[in-house]
Amino acid sequence: MAAPKKYPDELRQRAVRLYRESDRKPVIRRLVEQLGVHHEALRNWIRQAEADADERHGRPTSEMAEENRRLRREVAEGPGWPSPSR
């Protein structure tokens, strides 16, 4: 079972939107102070949003990451496949 998220999805989305709409870069320090979030959390949200928008390579999209989690759960649950015939 996954741990509960520390920050709500709405806050994550708002933070990324504020970052993208900002004219002056870097704004991460200013945003983390305004929103009360950890700077690494905000950096990760920005990177994930960029991956989801196909602007960053080398990181799976949210959809791919969820599919990987689902597949890992299936494998961890044990043998669900039919036994090979001999």
CSV table of N, CA, C and O in Angstrom, one decimal:
chain,number,residue,atom,x,y,z
A,1,MET,N,0.8,-1.2,0.0
A,1,MET,CA,0.0,0.0,0.0
A,1,MET,C,0.9,1.2,0.0
A,1,MET,O,1.8,1.4,0.8
A,2,ALA,N,0.6,2.1,-0.9
A,2,ALA,CA,1.4,3.4,-1.0
A,2,ALA,C,1.1,4.3,0.2
A,2,ALA,O,0.0,4.3,0.7
A,3,ALA,N,2.1,5.1,0.6
A,3,ALA,CA,1.9,6.1,1.6
A,3,ALA,C,1.0,7.2,1.1
A,3,ALA,O,1.0,7.5,-0.1
A,4,PRO,N,0.3,7.8,1.9
A,4,PRO,CA,-0.6,9.0,1.5
A,4,PRO,C,0.3,10.1,1.0
A,4,PRO,O,1.4,10.3,1.5
A,5,LYS,N,-0.2,10.8,0.0
A,5,LYS,CA,0.5,12.0,-0.5
A,5,LYS,C,0.6,13.1,0.5
A,5,LYS,O,-0.4,13.4,1.2
A,6,LYS,N,1.8,13.7,0.6
A,6,LYS,CA,2.0,14.8,1.6
A,6,LYS,C,1.3,16.0,1.1
A,6,LYS,O,0.8,16.8,1.9
A,7,TYR,N,1.3,16.3,-0.2
A,7,TYR,CA,0.7,17.5,-0.8
A,7,TYR,C,-0.5,17.1,-1.7
A,7,TYR,O,-0.4,16.2,-2.5
A,8,PRO,N,-1.6,17.8,-1.6
A,8,PRO,CA,-2.7,17.5,-2.5
A,8,PRO,C,-2.4,17.8,-3.9
A,8,PRO,O,-1.6,18.6,-4.3
A,9,ASP,N,-3.1,17.0,-4.8
A,9,ASP,CA,-2.9,17.2,-6.2
A,9,ASP,C,-3.2,18.6,-6.7
A,9,ASP,O,-2.5,19.1,-7.6
A,10,GLU,N,-4.2,19.2,-6.1
A,10,GLU,CA,-4.5,20.6,-6.5
A,10,GLU,C,-3.3,21.6,-6.3
A,10,GLU,O,-3.0,22.4,-7.1
A,11,LEU,N,-2.6,21.4,-5.2
A,11,LEU,CA,-1.4,22.2,-4.9
A,11,LEU,C,-0.3,21.9,-5.9
A,11,LEU,O,0.3,22.8,-6.3
A,12,ARG,N,-0.1,20.6,-6.2
A,12,ARG,CA,0.9,20.3,-7.2
A,12,ARG,C,0.6,21.0,-8.5
A,12,ARG,O,1.5,21.6,-9.1
A,13,GLN,N,-0.6,20.9,-8.9
A,13,GLN,CA,-1.0,21.4,-10.2
A,13,GLN,C,-0.8,23.0,-10.2
A,13,GLN,O,-0.3,23.5,-11.2
A,14,ARG,N,-1.2,23.6,-9.1
A,14,ARG,CA,-1.1,25.0,-9.0
A,14,ARG,C,0.3,25.5,-9.0
A,14,ARG,O,0.7,26.4,-9.7
A,15,ALA,N,1.2,24.7,-8.3
A,15,ALA,CA,2.6,25.1,-8.2
A,15,ALA,C,3.3,25.0,-9.6
A,15,ALA,O,4.0,25.9,-10.0
A,16,VAL,N,3.0,23.9,-10.3
A,16,VAL,CA,3.5,23.8,-11.7
A,16,VAL,C,3.0,24.9,-12.6
A,16,VAL,O,3.8,25.5,-13.4
A,17,ARG,N,1.7,25.2,-12.5
A,17,ARG,CA,1.2,26.2,-13.3
A,17,ARG,C,1.8,27.6,-13.0
A,17,ARG,O,2.2,28.3,-14.0
A,18,LEU,N,2.0,27.9,-11.8
A,18,LEU,CA,2.7,29.2,-11.4
A,18,LEU,C,4.1,29.2,-11.9
A,18,LEU,O,4.5,30.3,-12.4
A,19,TYR,N,4.8,28.1,-11.8
A,19,TYR,CA,6.1,28.0,-12.4
A,19,TYR,C,6.2,28.3,-13.9
A,19,TYR,O,7.0,29.1,-14.4
A,20,ARG,N,5.3,27.7,-14.6
A,20,ARG,CA,5.3,27.8,-16.0
A,20,ARG,C,4.9,29.2,-16.5
A,20,ARG,O,5.3,29.7,-17.5
A,21,GLU,N,4.0,29.8,-15.7
A,21,GLU,CA,3.5,31.2,-16.1
A,21,GLU,C,4.4,32.3,-15.6
A,21,GLU,O,4.3,33.4,-16.0
A,22,SER,N,5.4,32.0,-14.8
A,22,SER,CA,6.3,33.0,-14.3
A,22,SER,C,7.3,33.5,-15.4
A,22,SER,O,7.8,32.7,-16.2
A,23,ASP,N,7.5,34.8,-15.4
A,23,ASP,CA,8.4,35.4,-16.4
A,23,ASP,C,9.9,35.2,-16.0
A,23,ASP,O,10.7,34.9,-16.8
A,24,ARG,N,10.1,35.4,-14.7
A,24,ARG,CA,11.5,35.4,-14.3
A,24,ARG,C,11.8,34.0,-13.8
A,24,ARG,O,11.1,33.4,-13.0
A,25,LYS,N,12.9,33.5,-14.2
A,25,LYS,CA,13.4,32.2,-13.8
A,25,LYS,C,14.8,32.5,-13.1
A,25,LYS,O,15.5,33.4,-13.6
A,26,PRO,N,15.2,31.9,-12.1
A,26,PRO,CA,14.5,30.8,-11.4
A,26,PRO,C,13.5,31.4,-10.4
A,26,PRO,O,13.7,32.4,-9.7
A,27,VAL,N,12.4,30.7,-10.3
A,27,VAL,CA,11.3,31.1,-9.3
A,27,VAL,C,11.1,30.1,-8.3
A,27,VAL,O,10.2,30.3,-7.4
A,28,ILE,N,11.8,29.0,-8.3
A,28,ILE,CA,11.5,27.9,-7.4
A,28,ILE,C,11.6,28.3,-6.0
A,28,ILE,O,10.8,28.0,-5.2
A,29,ARG,N,12.7,29.0,-5.6
A,29,ARG,CA,12.9,29.5,-4.2
A,29,ARG,C,11.7,30.3,-3.8
A,29,ARG,O,11.2,30.2,-2.7
A,30,ARG,N,11.3,31.2,-4.6
A,30,ARG,CA,10.1,32.1,-4.3
A,30,ARG,C,8.9,31.3,-4.1
A,30,ARG,O,8.1,31.5,-3.2
A,31,LEU,N,8.6,30.4,-5.1
A,31,LEU,CA,7.4,29.6,-5.0
A,31,LEU,C,7.4,28.7,-3.8
A,31,LEU,O,6.3,28.6,-3.2
A,32,VAL,N,8.5,28.1,-3.4
A,32,VAL,CA,8.4,27.2,-2.2
A,32,VAL,C,8.1,28.0,-1.0
A,32,VAL,O,7.4,27.5,-0.1
A,33,GLU,N,8.6,29.2,-0.9
A,33,GLU,CA,8.3,30.1,0.2
A,33,GLU,C,6.8,30.4,0.3
A,33,GLU,O,6.2,30.4,1.3
A,34,GLN,N,6.3,30.8,-0.9
A,34,GLN,CA,4.9,31.2,-1.0
A,34,GLN,C,3.9,30.0,-0.7
A,34,GLN,O,2.9,30.2,0.0
A,35,LEU,N,4.3,28.8,-1.2
A,35,LEU,CA,3.4,27.7,-1.1
A,35,LEU,C,3.6,26.8,0.1
A,35,LEU,O,2.8,25.9,0.4
A,36,GLY,N,4.8,26.9,0.7
A,36,GLY,CA,5.1,26.1,1.9
A,36,GLY,C,5.4,24.7,1.5
A,36,GLY,O,5.0,23.8,2.3
A,37,VAL,N,6.1,24.5,0.4
A,37,VAL,CA,6.4,23.1,0.0
A,37,VAL,C,8.0,23.0,-0.1
A,37,VAL,O,8.7,24.0,-0.1
A,38,HIS,N,8.4,21.8,0.0
A,38,HIS,CA,9.9,21.5,-0.1
A,38,HIS,C,10.4,21.8,-1.5
A,38,HIS,O,9.7,21.4,-2.5
A,39,HIS,N,11.6,22.3,-1.7
A,39,HIS,CA,12.1,22.7,-3.0
A,39,HIS,C,12.3,21.5,-3.9
A,39,HIS,O,12.0,21.5,-5.1
A,40,GLU,N,12.7,20.4,-3.3
A,40,GLU,CA,12.8,19.1,-4.2
A,40,GLU,C,11.5,18.6,-4.6
A,40,GLU,O,11.4,18.1,-5.7
A,41,ALA,N,10.4,18.8,-3.8
A,41,ALA,CA,9.1,18.3,-4.2
A,41,ALA,C,8.7,19.2,-5.5
A,41,ALA,O,8.2,18.6,-6.5
A,42,LEU,N,8.9,20.5,-5.4
A,42,LEU,CA,8.5,21.3,-6.5
A,42,LEU,C,9.3,21.0,-7.8
A,42,LEU,O,8.7,20.9,-8.9
A,43,ARG,N,10.6,20.8,-7.6
A,43,ARG,CA,11.4,20.4,-8.8
A,43,ARG,C,10.9,19.1,-9.4
A,43,ARG,O,10.9,19.0,-10.6
A,44,ASN,N,10.6,18.1,-8.6
A,44,ASN,CA,10.1,16.9,-9.1
A,44,ASN,C,8.8,17.0,-9.8
A,44,ASN,O,8.5,16.4,-10.9
A,45,TRP,N,7.9,17.9,-9.3
A,45,TRP,CA,6.6,18.1,-9.9
A,45,TRP,C,6.8,18.8,-11.3
A,45,TRP,O,6.1,18.4,-12.3
A,46,ILE,N,7.7,19.7,-11.4
A,46,ILE,CA,8.0,20.4,-12.6
A,46,ILE,C,8.6,19.4,-13.6
A,46,ILE,O,8.1,19.4,-14.8
A,47,ARG,N,9.5,18.6,-13.2
A,47,ARG,CA,10.1,17.6,-14.1
A,47,ARG,C,9.1,16.6,-14.6
A,47,ARG,O,9.0,16.3,-15.8
A,48,GLN,N,8.2,16.2,-13.7
A,48,GLN,CA,7.1,15.2,-14.1
A,48,GLN,C,6.2,15.9,-15.1
A,48,GLN,O,5.8,15.3,-16.1
A,49,ALA,N,5.8,17.1,-14.9
A,49,ALA,CA,4.9,17.9,-15.8
A,49,ALA,C,5.6,18.0,-17.2
A,49,ALA,O,4.9,17.8,-18.2
A,50,GLU,N,6.9,18.2,-17.2
A,50,GLU,CA,7.6,18.3,-18.5
A,50,GLU,C,7.7,17.0,-19.2
A,50,GLU,O,7.5,16.9,-20.4
A,51,ALA,N,7.8,15.9,-18.4
A,51,ALA,CA,7.8,14.6,-19.0
A,51,ALA,C,6.4,14.3,-19.6
A,51,ALA,O,6.3,13.7,-20.7
A,52,ASP,N,5.4,14.6,-18.9
A,52,ASP,CA,4.0,14.4,-19.3
A,52,ASP,C,3.7,15.2,-20.6
A,52,ASP,O,2.9,14.7,-21.4
A,53,ALA,N,4.3,16.3,-20.7
A,53,ALA,CA,4.1,17.2,-21.9
A,53,ALA,C,5.1,16.9,-23.0
A,53,ALA,O,5.2,17.6,-24.0
A,54,ASP,N,5.9,15.8,-22.8
A,54,ASP,CA,6.9,15.4,-23.8
A,54,ASP,C,7.9,16.5,-24.0
A,54,ASP,O,8.5,16.6,-25.1
A,55,GLU,N,8.2,17.2,-23.0
A,55,GLU,CA,9.3,18.2,-23.0
A,55,GLU,C,10.6,17.8,-22.4
A,55,GLU,O,11.6,18.4,-22.4
A,56,ARG,N,10.5,16.7,-21.7
A,56,ARG,CA,11.7,16.1,-21.0
A,56,ARG,C,11.8,14.6,-21.3
A,56,ARG,O,10.8,13.9,-21.1
A,57,HIS,N,13.0,14.2,-21.7
A,57,HIS,CA,13.2,12.8,-22.0
A,57,HIS,C,14.0,12.2,-20.9
A,57,HIS,O,14.7,12.9,-20.1
A,58,GLY,N,13.9,10.9,-20.7
A,58,GLY,CA,14.7,10.2,-19.7
A,58,GLY,C,13.9,10.0,-18.4
A,58,GLY,O,14.4,9.6,-17.4
A,59,ARG,N,12.6,10.4,-18.5
A,59,ARG,CA,11.8,10.2,-17.3
A,59,ARG,C,10.4,9.7,-17.8
A,59,ARG,O,9.9,10.3,-18.8
A,60,PRO,N,9.9,8.7,-17.2
A,60,PRO,CA,8.6,8.1,-17.7
A,60,PRO,C,7.5,9.1,-17.4
A,60,PRO,O,7.5,9.9,-16.5
A,61,THR,N,6.5,9.1,-18.3
A,61,THR,CA,5.3,9.9,-18.1
A,61,THR,C,4.5,9.4,-16.9
A,61,THR,O,4.8,8.2,-16.5
A,62,SER,N,3.6,10.1,-16.4
A,62,SER,CA,2.8,9.6,-15.3
A,62,SER,C,2.0,8.4,-15.7
A,62,SER,O,1.9,7.4,-14.9
A,63,GLU,N,1.6,8.3,-16.9
A,63,GLU,CA,0.8,7.2,-17.4
A,63,GLU,C,1.7,5.9,-17.4
A,63,GLU,O,1.3,4.9,-17.0
A,64,MET,N,2.9,6.1,-17.9
A,64,MET,CA,3.9,5.0,-18.0
A,64,MET,C,4.3,4.5,-16.6
A,64,MET,O,4.3,3.3,-16.3
A,65,ALA,N,4.5,5.5,-15.6
A,65,ALA,CA,4.8,5.1,-14.3
A,65,ALA,C,3.7,4.3,-13.6
A,65,ALA,O,3.9,3.3,-12.9
A,66,GLU,N,2.4,4.7,-13.8
A,66,GLU,CA,1.3,4.0,-13.3
A,66,GLU,C,1.2,2.6,-13.9
A,66,GLU,O,0.9,1.6,-13.2
A,67,GLU,N,1.4,2.5,-15.2
A,67,GLU,CA,1.4,1.2,-15.8
A,67,GLU,C,2.5,0.3,-15.2
A,67,GLU,O,2.3,-0.9,-15.0
A,68,ASN,N,3.7,0.8,-15.0
A,68,ASN,CA,4.8,0.0,-14.4
A,68,ASN,C,4.4,-0.4,-13.0
A,68,ASN,O,4.7,-1.6,-12.6
A,69,ARG,N,3.8,0.5,-12.2
A,69,ARG,CA,3.3,0.1,-10.8
A,69,ARG,C,2.3,-1.1,-10.9
A,69,ARG,O,2.3,-2.0,-10.1
A,70,ARG,N,1.4,-0.9,-11.9
A,70,ARG,CA,0.3,-2.0,-12.0
A,70,ARG,C,1.0,-3.3,-12.4
A,70,ARG,O,0.6,-4.4,-11.8
A,71,LEU,N,1.9,-3.3,-13.3
A,71,LEU,CA,2.5,-4.5,-13.7
A,71,LEU,C,3.4,-5.1,-12.6
A,71,LEU,O,3.4,-6.4,-12.4
A,72,ARG,N,4.0,-4.3,-11.8
A,72,ARG,CA,4.8,-4.8,-10.7
A,72,ARG,C,3.9,-5.5,-9.7
A,72,ARG,O,4.2,-6.5,-9.1
A,73,ARG,N,2.7,-4.9,-9.4
A,73,ARG,CA,1.7,-5.5,-8.5
A,73,ARG,C,1.3,-6.9,-9.0
A,73,ARG,O,1.2,-7.8,-8.2
A,74,GLU,N,1.0,-6.9,-10.3
A,74,GLU,CA,0.6,-8.2,-10.9
A,74,GLU,C,1.6,-9.3,-10.7
A,74,GLU,O,1.3,-10.4,-10.3
A,75,VAL,N,2.9,-8.9,-11.0
A,75,VAL,CA,4.0,-9.9,-10.8
A,75,VAL,C,4.1,-10.3,-9.4
A,75,VAL,O,4.3,-11.5,-9.0
A,76,ALA,N,4.0,-9.3,-8.5
A,76,ALA,CA,4.2,-9.6,-7.0
A,76,ALA,C,3.1,-10.5,-6.5
A,76,ALA,O,3.3,-11.2,-5.5
A,77,GLU,N,1.9,-10.4,-7.1
A,77,GLU,CA,0.8,-11.2,-6.5
A,77,GLU,C,1.0,-12.7,-6.8
A,77,GLU,O,0.3,-13.5,-6.3
A,78,GLY,N,2.0,-13.0,-7.6
A,78,GLY,CA,2.2,-14.4,-7.8
A,78,GLY,C,1.8,-15.0,-9.1
A,78,GLY,O,1.4,-14.3,-10.0
A,79,PRO,N,1.8,-16.3,-9.2
A,79,PRO,CA,1.5,-17.0,-10.4
A,79,PRO,C,0.1,-16.9,-10.8
A,79,PRO,O,-0.8,-17.5,-10.2
A,80,GLY,N,-0.2,-16.0,-11.8
A,80,GLY,CA,-1.5,-15.9,-12.3
A,80,GLY,C,-1.6,-16.4,-13.7
A,80,GLY,O,-2.6,-16.5,-14.4
A,81,TRP,N,-0.4,-16.9,-14.2
A,81,TRP,CA,-0.3,-17.4,-15.6
A,81,TRP,C,-0.5,-18.9,-15.6
A,81,TRP,O,-0.2,-19.6,-14.6
A,82,PRO,N,-1.1,-19.4,-16.6
A,82,PRO,CA,-1.2,-20.9,-16.7
A,82,PRO,C,0.2,-21.6,-16.7
A,82,PRO,O,1.1,-21.0,-17.3
A,83,SER,N,0.3,-22.7,-16.2
A,83,SER,CA,1.5,-23.5,-16.2
A,83,SER,C,1.8,-24.0,-17.6
A,83,SER,O,0.9,-24.4,-18.3
A,84,PRO,N,3.0,-24.0,-18.0
A,84,PRO,CA,3.3,-24.5,-19.4
A,84,PRO,C,3.1,-26.0,-19.4
A,84,PRO,O,3.4,-26.7,-18.5
A,85,SER,N,2.6,-26.4,-20.5
A,85,SER,CA,2.3,-27.8,-20.7
A,85,SER,C,3.6,-28.6,-21.0
A,85,SER,O,4.5,-28.1,-21.7
A,86,ARG,N,3.7,-29.8,-20.4
A,86,ARG,CA,5.0,-30.6,-20.7
A,86,ARG,C,4.7,-31.8,-21.4
A,86,ARG,O,3.7,-32.4,-21.4
